[in-house]
């Protein structure tokens, strides 16, 4: 019975995280080649990143709160959030709901789904692996789906942004699976702490780092040419990431610092458009995740250094900044493998710490917003595209180097002897059925 429950929890956590990732991902090239109005475009480009940042913070809040109430509450909360996602998509498609309102509702439901599913799935290894694999896969699939939507001129901005991400059938499937997980969940002996004992540190950490990243990304646009302004905002992001890492217990902040560096690297790399090219990227993502889980000694510093090296590759490699090129495919595979390894190798004391790192991956960094990916990024403007791509790559290098330095500071302030052992646990006794 325990084996079947573990398989069900793994499937439910993985699909829930994938749905949440697709719901929260920020579009790259929305609206190009369509008859979308200026108001729709403005709402999409301004409100979507802000809503994603809000949803990422809500994910950490949900993970903290439902974790204290037990597994059954966590699964049930995730099921309700997935149902809200599906309902929101259906209402947007059939009513005159405004883009901004639907966008924020979508992001809040996606954030609660990400946090609640994380609180339930990150209790022991099989569901934790499924949750991480689903979340990272949702990010990659979400970006690919956006590319398909952008190439289809028959879909409006509203339909591309909210009907396809995530698909309604997948959100409904997630709701059903999480509801079943809640029903079959074993009895738990849960203590309900008082308000004085609430673990506010992960929530404050999420507010600090995610807000700073979102504000920096909003202030730095493709039209920003001042290196002083860019450097100042990058220093602010690294400082916020270090503060957040110090707020988290032990070395939990290591994963947050890695997430900031990885997201910047991903923003500097071009994406792959061909459908078949997505298969090797997802396969290498899974291999990297399993390598991180199975290898006995995690190497987060090496992973951070590799992220900087990948940003250098984006700067120097010919074609790495051009969509659907072979260099972009190679960069995408290396990025997927590195991201999978980082999330698989670095374990955390709190589920909210891992949820925070996933939330950081979903929020666009300055490296992405400095990269010119708008509707004017046409082959007729190669110099403009190349210049913006170089700035994005240099920004990713700066953020990666800053996060690497912050990680070394964290390791110096939090010695390894203070860390708990990191076993590969089975389901805890309190989670087993009687």
Tab-separated table of C-alpha atoms in Angstrom:
chain	number	residue	atom	x	y	z
A	1	UNK	CA	0.000	0.000	0.000
A	2	UNK	CA	2.831	2.355	0.867
A	3	UNK	CA	4.420	1.793	-2.556
A	4	UNK	CA	1.215	2.735	-4.363
A	5	UNK	CA	0.824	5.836	-2.223
A	6	UNK	CA	4.369	6.919	-3.037
A	7	UNK	CA	3.687	6.462	-6.765
A	8	UNK	CA	0.451	8.447	-6.483
A	9	UNK	CA	2.144	11.226	-4.519
A	10	UNK	CA	4.959	11.362	-7.064
A	11	UNK	CA	2.571	11.623	-10.005
A	12	UNK	CA	0.355	14.173	-8.281
A	13	UNK	CA	3.268	16.337	-7.143
A	14	UNK	CA	4.909	16.249	-10.566
A	15	UNK	CA	1.803	17.208	-12.537
A	16	UNK	CA	0.843	19.872	-9.996
A	17	UNK	CA	4.286	21.477	-10.210
A	18	UNK	CA	4.213	21.356	-14.015
A	19	UNK	CA	0.800	23.041	-14.110
A	20	UNK	CA	1.951	25.704	-11.656
A	21	UNK	CA	5.120	26.345	-13.659
A	22	UNK	CA	3.188	26.813	-16.895
A	23	UNK	CA	0.691	29.062	-15.141
A	24	UNK	CA	3.388	31.339	-13.720
A	25	UNK	CA	5.906	31.459	-16.563
A	26	UNK	CA	6.416	34.895	-18.150
A	27	UNK	CA	5.993	35.037	-21.957
A	28	UNK	CA	8.958	35.990	-24.100
A	29	UNK	CA	7.375	37.033	-27.422
A	30	UNK	CA	3.659	37.524	-26.840
A	31	UNK	CA	1.614	39.410	-29.393
A	32	UNK	CA	4.013	39.453	-32.341
A	33	UNK	CA	2.371	39.058	-35.694
A	34	UNK	CA	-1.208	39.463	-34.422
A	35	UNK	CA	-3.851	42.166	-34.348
A	36	UNK	CA	-3.549	42.629	-30.584
A	37	UNK	CA	-4.426	46.084	-29.331
A	38	UNK	CA	-1.888	48.383	-27.723
A	39	UNK	CA	-3.756	48.114	-24.423
A	40	UNK	CA	-3.577	44.302	-24.494
A	41	UNK	CA	0.135	44.400	-25.219
A	42	UNK	CA	0.774	46.921	-22.443
A	43	UNK	CA	-1.229	44.925	-19.920
A	44	UNK	CA	0.552	41.723	-20.883
A	45	UNK	CA	4.083	43.127	-20.714
A	46	UNK	CA	3.539	45.057	-17.459
A	47	UNK	CA	1.153	42.978	-15.373
A	48	UNK	CA	2.390	39.466	-16.196
A	49	UNK	CA	5.864	39.855	-14.588
A	50	UNK	CA	4.346	41.576	-11.550
A	51	UNK	CA	1.712	38.880	-11.197
A	52	UNK	CA	4.349	36.161	-11.528
A	53	UNK	CA	6.396	37.748	-8.746
A	54	UNK	CA	3.285	37.941	-6.565
A	55	UNK	CA	2.464	34.314	-7.300
A	56	UNK	CA	6.005	33.238	-6.404
A	57	UNK	CA	5.740	34.956	-3.014
A	58	UNK	CA	2.323	33.378	-2.442
A	59	UNK	CA	3.859	29.985	-3.218
A	60	UNK	CA	6.250	30.363	-0.275
A	61	UNK	CA	3.448	31.623	1.986
A	62	UNK	CA	1.293	28.631	1.036
A	63	UNK	CA	4.173	26.199	1.586
A	64	UNK	CA	4.804	27.583	5.082
A	65	UNK	CA	1.181	27.634	6.179
A	66	UNK	CA	-0.092	24.309	4.823
A	67	UNK	CA	3.030	22.454	5.957
A	68	UNK	CA	2.004	23.131	9.556
A	69	UNK	CA	-1.469	21.725	8.960
A	70	UNK	CA	-0.378	18.357	7.620
A	71	UNK	CA	-0.177	16.473	4.354
A	72	UNK	CA	-3.904	16.099	3.833
A	73	UNK	CA	-4.462	19.833	4.070
A	74	UNK	CA	-1.575	20.451	1.673
A	75	UNK	CA	-2.935	18.088	-0.980
A	76	UNK	CA	-6.469	19.456	-0.588
A	77	UNK	CA	-5.264	23.055	-0.868
A	78	UNK	CA	-3.374	22.177	-4.034
A	79	UNK	CA	-6.462	20.516	-5.501
A	80	UNK	CA	-8.539	23.637	-4.852
A	81	UNK	CA	-5.866	25.861	-6.418
A	82	UNK	CA	-5.722	23.672	-9.544
A	83	UNK	CA	-9.489	23.821	-9.810
A	84	UNK	CA	-9.381	27.614	-9.554
A	85	UNK	CA	-6.821	27.673	-12.374
A	86	UNK	CA	-9.043	25.635	-14.687
A	87	UNK	CA	-12.113	27.697	-13.773
A	88	UNK	CA	-10.258	30.959	-14.354
A	89	UNK	CA	-9.259	29.861	-17.856
A	90	UNK	CA	-12.826	28.864	-18.699
A	91	UNK	CA	-14.209	32.162	-17.402
A	92	UNK	CA	-11.663	34.222	-19.331
A	93	UNK	CA	-12.534	32.385	-22.526
A	94	UNK	CA	-16.299	32.895	-22.080
A	95	UNK	CA	-16.664	36.266	-20.324
A	96	UNK	CA	-15.379	39.815	-20.592
A	97	UNK	CA	-12.994	39.486	-17.629
A	98	UNK	CA	-10.139	41.943	-17.892
A	99	UNK	CA	-6.672	40.762	-18.772
A	100	UNK	CA	-5.093	42.148	-15.588
A	101	UNK	CA	-7.710	40.611	-13.279
A	102	UNK	CA	-7.504	37.180	-14.901
A	103	UNK	CA	-3.729	37.391	-14.940
A	104	UNK	CA	-3.416	38.020	-11.204
A	105	UNK	CA	-6.015	35.392	-10.329
A	106	UNK	CA	-4.146	32.917	-12.524
A	107	UNK	CA	-0.827	33.734	-10.876
A	108	UNK	CA	-2.163	33.586	-7.323
A	109	UNK	CA	-3.789	30.201	-7.938
A	110	UNK	CA	-0.608	28.946	-9.604
A	111	UNK	CA	1.472	30.166	-6.667
A	112	UNK	CA	-0.748	28.465	-4.101
A	113	UNK	CA	-0.661	25.266	-6.181
A	114	UNK	CA	3.147	25.379	-6.376
A	115	UNK	CA	3.525	25.971	-2.633
A	116	UNK	CA	0.887	23.522	-1.423
A	117	UNK	CA	2.071	20.708	-3.684
A	118	UNK	CA	5.649	21.407	-2.604
A	119	UNK	CA	4.748	21.247	1.080
A	120	UNK	CA	3.172	17.833	0.526
A	121	UNK	CA	5.593	16.341	-1.995
A	122	UNK	CA	8.892	17.448	-0.469
A	123	UNK	CA	8.442	15.297	2.643
A	124	UNK	CA	10.285	12.281	1.196
A	125	UNK	CA	12.302	11.389	-1.838
A	126	UNK	CA	10.035	9.911	-4.583
A	127	UNK	CA	7.411	12.694	-4.513
A	128	UNK	CA	10.172	15.275	-4.091
A	129	UNK	CA	11.887	14.083	-7.281
A	130	UNK	CA	8.568	14.079	-9.121
A	131	UNK	CA	7.769	17.576	-7.879
A	132	UNK	CA	11.129	19.022	-8.928
A	133	UNK	CA	11.044	17.297	-12.306
A	134	UNK	CA	7.499	18.519	-12.906
A	135	UNK	CA	8.273	22.089	-11.905
A	136	UNK	CA	11.371	22.406	-14.091
A	137	UNK	CA	9.626	20.638	-16.978
A	138	UNK	CA	6.706	23.049	-16.668
A	139	UNK	CA	9.070	25.991	-17.084
A	140	UNK	CA	10.623	24.564	-20.259
A	141	UNK	CA	7.294	23.422	-21.695
A	142	UNK	CA	5.714	26.760	-20.869
A	143	UNK	CA	8.326	28.661	-22.834
A	144	UNK	CA	7.975	26.247	-25.743
A	145	UNK	CA	4.185	26.546	-25.760
A	146	UNK	CA	4.505	30.328	-25.823
A	147	UNK	CA	6.710	30.050	-28.882
A	148	UNK	CA	4.103	27.920	-30.656
A	149	UNK	CA	1.379	30.414	-29.733
A	150	UNK	CA	3.455	33.351	-30.957
A	151	UNK	CA	3.879	31.657	-34.331
A	152	UNK	CA	0.106	31.160	-34.698
A	153	UNK	CA	-1.505	34.395	-35.792
A	154	UNK	CA	-5.050	33.050	-35.318
A	155	UNK	CA	-4.808	33.215	-31.515
A	156	UNK	CA	-5.271	36.432	-29.592
A	157	UNK	CA	-2.982	37.583	-26.792
A	158	UNK	CA	-5.668	36.655	-24.278
A	159	UNK	CA	-5.959	33.117	-25.602
A	160	UNK	CA	-2.206	32.557	-25.818
A	161	UNK	CA	-1.498	33.931	-22.354
A	162	UNK	CA	-4.278	32.297	-20.377
A	163	UNK	CA	-5.966	29.467	-22.255
A	164	UNK	CA	-2.866	27.570	-23.338
A	165	UNK	CA	-0.855	28.024	-20.154
A	166	UNK	CA	-1.620	25.592	-18.651
A	167	UNK	CA	-4.080	23.548	-20.737
A	168	UNK	CA	-7.436	23.195	-19.010
A	169	UNK	CA	-7.404	19.405	-19.211
A	170	UNK	CA	-4.055	19.269	-17.429
A	171	UNK	CA	-5.242	21.606	-14.663
A	172	UNK	CA	-8.347	19.457	-14.163
A	173	UNK	CA	-6.198	16.312	-14.095
A	174	UNK	CA	-3.978	17.890	-11.446
A	175	UNK	CA	-7.010	18.793	-9.343
A	176	UNK	CA	-8.328	15.235	-9.507
A	177	UNK	CA	-4.964	13.670	-8.662
A	178	UNK	CA	-4.362	15.982	-5.722
A	179	UNK	CA	-7.854	15.346	-4.412
A	180	UNK	CA	-7.186	11.590	-4.542
A	181	UNK	CA	-3.857	12.138	-2.751
A	182	UNK	CA	-5.705	14.026	-0.023
A	183	UNK	CA	-8.264	11.244	0.366
A	184	UNK	CA	-5.777	8.378	0.597
A	185	UNK	CA	-3.259	10.338	2.681
A	186	UNK	CA	-2.365	8.534	5.886
A	187	UNK	CA	-3.112	9.919	9.295
A	188	UNK	CA	-0.636	12.414	10.655
A	189	UNK	CA	0.024	13.620	14.135
A	190	UNK	CA	0.191	17.354	13.464
A	191	UNK	CA	0.856	19.996	16.072
A	192	UNK	CA	-0.524	23.449	15.464
A	193	UNK	CA	1.989	26.079	16.624
A	194	UNK	CA	0.960	29.440	17.966
A	195	UNK	CA	1.359	32.623	15.950
A	196	UNK	CA	4.606	33.411	17.783
A	197	UNK	CA	6.114	30.191	16.423
A	198	UNK	CA	5.167	30.745	12.794
A	199	UNK	CA	8.269	30.409	10.568
A	200	UNK	CA	8.199	33.826	8.969
A	201	UNK	CA	11.829	33.723	7.764
A	202	UNK	CA	11.115	32.009	4.385
A	203	UNK	CA	8.267	34.452	3.705
A	204	UNK	CA	10.450	37.469	4.441
A	205	UNK	CA	13.252	35.961	2.341
A	206	UNK	CA	10.868	35.459	-0.577
A	207	UNK	CA	9.570	39.011	-0.316
A	208	UNK	CA	13.122	40.420	-0.282
A	209	UNK	CA	14.662	38.515	-3.173
A	210	UNK	CA	11.657	38.181	-5.482
A	211	UNK	CA	10.606	41.817	-5.102
A	212	UNK	CA	14.141	43.015	-5.816
A	213	UNK	CA	14.457	40.795	-8.891
A	214	UNK	CA	11.083	41.953	-10.212
A	215	UNK	CA	11.822	45.650	-9.674
A	216	UNK	CA	15.277	45.351	-11.249
A	217	UNK	CA	13.832	43.542	-14.266
A	218	UNK	CA	11.198	46.238	-14.665
A	219	UNK	CA	13.703	49.091	-14.438
A	220	UNK	CA	16.218	47.536	-16.831
A	221	UNK	CA	14.766	47.417	-20.333
A	222	UNK	CA	16.281	46.869	-23.801
A	223	UNK	CA	16.599	50.667	-23.952
A	224	UNK	CA	18.820	50.812	-20.863
A	225	UNK	CA	22.351	51.658	-22.010
A	226	UNK	CA	23.853	52.939	-18.761
A	227	UNK	CA	26.274	50.399	-17.344
A	228	UNK	CA	26.198	52.277	-14.052
A	229	UNK	CA	22.462	51.667	-13.724
A	230	UNK	CA	22.815	48.037	-14.787
A	231	UNK	CA	25.644	47.417	-12.311
A	232	UNK	CA	23.756	49.107	-9.466
A	233	UNK	CA	20.690	46.937	-10.002
A	234	UNK	CA	22.782	43.775	-10.304
A	235	UNK	CA	24.486	44.553	-6.999
A	236	UNK	CA	21.053	45.092	-5.457
A	237	UNK	CA	19.841	41.691	-6.738
A	238	UNK	CA	22.923	39.864	-5.428
A	239	UNK	CA	22.649	41.638	-2.067
A	240	UNK	CA	18.951	40.730	-1.812
A	241	UNK	CA	19.736	37.106	-2.688
A	242	UNK	CA	22.413	36.969	0.017
A	243	UNK	CA	20.074	38.520	2.595
A	244	UNK	CA	17.410	35.967	1.679
A	245	UNK	CA	19.964	33.155	1.951
A	246	UNK	CA	20.968	34.329	5.420
A	247	UNK	CA	17.329	34.496	6.505
A	248	UNK	CA	16.807	30.839	5.604
A	249	UNK	CA	17.990	28.158	8.049
A	250	UNK	CA	21.355	26.487	7.598
A	251	UNK	CA	22.515	26.480	4.016
A	252	UNK	CA	19.028	26.419	2.519
A	253	UNK	CA	19.860	29.701	0.784
A	254	UNK	CA	22.386	27.916	-1.419
A	255	UNK	CA	19.580	26.755	-3.700
A	256	UNK	CA	18.143	30.283	-3.902
A	257	UNK	CA	21.528	31.688	-4.932
A	258	UNK	CA	21.863	28.956	-7.543
A	259	UNK	CA	18.376	29.718	-8.846
A	260	UNK	CA	19.200	33.423	-9.299
A	261	UNK	CA	22.345	32.538	-11.226
A	262	UNK	CA	20.631	29.890	-13.356
A	263	UNK	CA	17.715	32.149	-14.247
A	264	UNK	CA	20.097	34.867	-15.406
A	265	UNK	CA	21.958	32.337	-17.542
A	266	UNK	CA	18.721	31.087	-19.056
A	267	UNK	CA	17.747	34.658	-19.948
A	268	UNK	CA	20.971	35.131	-21.894
A	269	UNK	CA	20.462	31.989	-23.987
A	270	UNK	CA	18.136	31.808	-26.968
A	271	UNK	CA	15.313	29.272	-27.028
A	272	UNK	CA	14.654	26.342	-29.346
A	273	UNK	CA	11.520	26.500	-31.481
A	274	UNK	CA	11.480	23.175	-33.336
A	275	UNK	CA	9.330	20.624	-31.531
A	276	UNK	CA	11.798	17.764	-31.789
A	277	UNK	CA	14.569	19.826	-30.208
A	278	UNK	CA	12.615	19.985	-26.974
A	279	UNK	CA	12.963	16.211	-26.456
A	280	UNK	CA	16.740	16.145	-25.818
A	281	UNK	CA	16.451	19.199	-23.557
A	282	UNK	CA	13.848	17.481	-21.370
A	283	UNK	CA	15.784	14.214	-21.382
A	284	UNK	CA	18.972	15.931	-20.205
A	285	UNK	CA	16.957	17.810	-17.574
A	286	UNK	CA	15.797	14.481	-16.137
A	287	UNK	CA	19.309	13.031	-16.296
A	288	UNK	CA	20.734	16.045	-14.502
A	289	UNK	CA	18.097	15.852	-11.787
A	290	UNK	CA	18.670	12.142	-11.170
A	291	UNK	CA	22.436	12.690	-11.171
A	292	UNK	CA	22.025	15.341	-8.492
A	293	UNK	CA	19.836	13.062	-6.390
A	294	UNK	CA	21.964	9.928	-6.730
A	295	UNK	CA	25.510	11.253	-6.571
A	296	UNK	CA	26.750	11.036	-2.977
A	297	UNK	CA	28.431	14.440	-2.645
A	298	UNK	CA	26.653	17.592	-3.888
A	299	UNK	CA	28.789	20.265	-5.514
A	300	UNK	CA	26.814	23.539	-5.395
A	301	UNK	CA	29.909	25.722	-5.818
A	302	UNK	CA	30.878	23.807	-8.950
A	303	UNK	CA	27.314	24.214	-10.232
A	304	UNK	CA	27.466	27.978	-9.647
A	305	UNK	CA	30.801	28.158	-11.469
A	306	UNK	CA	29.342	26.124	-14.338
A	307	UNK	CA	26.455	28.607	-14.563
A	308	UNK	CA	28.956	31.438	-15.024
A	309	UNK	CA	30.761	29.370	-17.641
A	310	UNK	CA	27.505	28.810	-19.516
A	311	UNK	CA	26.910	32.574	-19.536
A	312	UNK	CA	30.375	33.001	-21.057
A	313	UNK	CA	29.339	30.446	-23.681
A	314	UNK	CA	26.261	32.578	-24.436
A	315	UNK	CA	28.539	35.584	-24.924
A	316	UNK	CA	31.179	33.933	-27.099
A	317	UNK	CA	29.458	31.136	-29.016
A	318	UNK	CA	28.227	32.066	-32.454
A	319	UNK	CA	24.472	31.550	-32.657
A	320	UNK	CA	23.861	31.044	-28.929
A	321	UNK	CA	21.694	34.184	-28.912
A	322	UNK	CA	19.729	33.240	-32.040
A	323	UNK	CA	16.539	31.239	-31.644
A	324	UNK	CA	16.503	27.676	-32.946
A	325	UNK	CA	20.205	27.577	-33.812
A	326	UNK	CA	22.370	24.554	-33.043
A	327	UNK	CA	24.328	26.622	-30.543
A	328	UNK	CA	21.045	27.523	-28.840
A	329	UNK	CA	20.137	23.823	-28.675
A	330	UNK	CA	23.499	22.990	-27.123
A	331	UNK	CA	23.138	25.842	-24.644
A	332	UNK	CA	19.604	24.744	-23.808
A	333	UNK	CA	20.729	21.166	-23.145
A	334	UNK	CA	23.619	22.308	-20.938
A	335	UNK	CA	21.320	24.686	-19.080
A	336	UNK	CA	18.674	21.992	-18.521
A	337	UNK	CA	21.228	19.517	-17.232
A	338	UNK	CA	22.768	22.078	-14.887
A	339	UNK	CA	19.384	23.189	-13.558
A	340	UNK	CA	18.322	19.600	-12.972
A	341	UNK	CA	21.551	18.785	-11.154
A	342	UNK	CA	21.339	21.895	-8.969
A	343	UNK	CA	17.803	21.199	-7.767
A	344	UNK	CA	18.510	17.497	-7.340
A	345	UNK	CA	21.774	17.859	-5.443
A	346	UNK	CA	21.021	20.728	-3.056
A	347	UNK	CA	18.625	19.603	-0.328
A	348	UNK	CA	16.984	22.000	2.109
A	349	UNK	CA	15.719	21.803	5.657
A	350	UNK	CA	12.403	23.468	4.788
A	351	UNK	CA	10.116	22.705	1.878
A	352	UNK	CA	9.492	26.461	1.596
A	353	UNK	CA	13.176	26.978	0.755
A	354	UNK	CA	12.911	24.730	-2.297
A	355	UNK	CA	9.627	26.355	-3.303
A	356	UNK	CA	11.324	29.761	-3.057
A	357	UNK	CA	14.094	28.622	-5.425
A	358	UNK	CA	11.523	27.386	-7.955
A	359	UNK	CA	9.709	30.709	-7.648
A	360	UNK	CA	12.934	32.562	-8.431
A	361	UNK	CA	13.335	30.509	-11.626
A	362	UNK	CA	9.896	31.685	-12.781
A	363	UNK	CA	10.537	35.413	-12.276
A	364	UNK	CA	12.329	37.154	-15.181
A	365	UNK	CA	15.759	38.513	-14.324
A	366	UNK	CA	17.545	41.540	-15.721
A	367	UNK	CA	19.398	39.291	-18.179
A	368	UNK	CA	16.072	38.423	-19.805
A	369	UNK	CA	14.627	41.929	-19.904
A	370	UNK	CA	17.870	43.370	-21.307
A	371	UNK	CA	17.747	40.788	-24.088
A	372	UNK	CA	15.758	42.252	-26.957
A	373	UNK	CA	13.046	39.688	-27.644
A	374	UNK	CA	10.252	42.000	-28.721
A	375	UNK	CA	8.341	42.228	-31.966
A	376	UNK	CA	11.022	44.435	-33.542
A	377	UNK	CA	13.748	41.836	-33.065
A	378	UNK	CA	13.798	40.930	-36.738
A	379	UNK	CA	16.605	39.637	-38.952
A	380	UNK	CA	16.772	43.108	-40.513
A	381	UNK	CA	18.133	44.447	-37.211
A	382	UNK	CA	21.083	42.126	-36.494
A	383	UNK	CA	23.230	44.783	-34.844
A	384	UNK	CA	20.510	45.719	-32.376
A	385	UNK	CA	19.839	42.108	-31.497
A	386	UNK	CA	23.548	41.310	-31.125
A	387	UNK	CA	24.219	44.322	-28.919
A	388	UNK	CA	21.304	43.525	-26.621
A	389	UNK	CA	22.328	39.880	-26.483
A	390	UNK	CA	25.848	40.813	-25.422
A	391	UNK	CA	24.508	43.015	-22.645
A	392	UNK	CA	22.268	40.180	-21.458
A	393	UNK	CA	25.205	37.755	-21.449
A	394	UNK	CA	27.441	40.177	-19.547
A	395	UNK	CA	24.605	40.729	-17.081
A	396	UNK	CA	24.241	36.969	-16.581
A	397	UNK	CA	27.994	36.678	-16.016
A	398	UNK	CA	27.856	39.457	-13.416
A	399	UNK	CA	24.879	37.951	-11.601
A	400	UNK	CA	26.429	34.482	-11.691
A	401	UNK	CA	29.758	35.711	-10.327
A	402	UNK	CA	27.974	37.686	-7.611
A	403	UNK	CA	25.892	34.670	-6.581
A	404	UNK	CA	29.018	32.494	-6.533
A	405	UNK	CA	30.723	34.977	-4.208
A	406	UNK	CA	27.585	35.156	-2.031
A	407	UNK	CA	27.516	31.362	-1.843
A	408	UNK	CA	31.099	31.317	-0.568
A	409	UNK	CA	30.138	33.909	2.057
A	410	UNK	CA	27.174	31.784	3.117
A	411	UNK	CA	29.351	28.690	3.411
A	412	UNK	CA	31.832	30.635	5.526
A	413	UNK	CA	29.105	31.922	7.863
A	414	UNK	CA	27.267	28.579	8.010
A	415	UNK	CA	29.900	25.844	8.534
A	416	UNK	CA	29.107	22.406	7.235
A	417	UNK	CA	29.288	20.918	10.725
A	418	UNK	CA	26.174	22.946	11.570
A	419	UNK	CA	24.265	21.282	8.762
A	420	UNK	CA	22.055	18.289	9.425
A	421	UNK	CA	22.931	15.060	7.727
A	422	UNK	CA	21.185	14.720	4.380
A	423	UNK	CA	19.838	11.189	4.244
A	424	UNK	CA	17.778	9.756	1.430
A	425	UNK	CA	14.651	9.188	3.500
A	426	UNK	CA	11.753	6.879	3.057
A	427	UNK	CA	8.294	8.074	3.955
A	428	UNK	CA	8.366	9.190	7.603
A	429	UNK	CA	6.559	7.063	10.153
A	430	UNK	CA	3.897	9.734	10.638
A	431	UNK	CA	3.058	9.486	6.920
A	432	UNK	CA	2.597	5.728	6.814
A	433	UNK	CA	-0.793	4.166	6.888
A	434	UNK	CA	-1.852	2.219	9.936
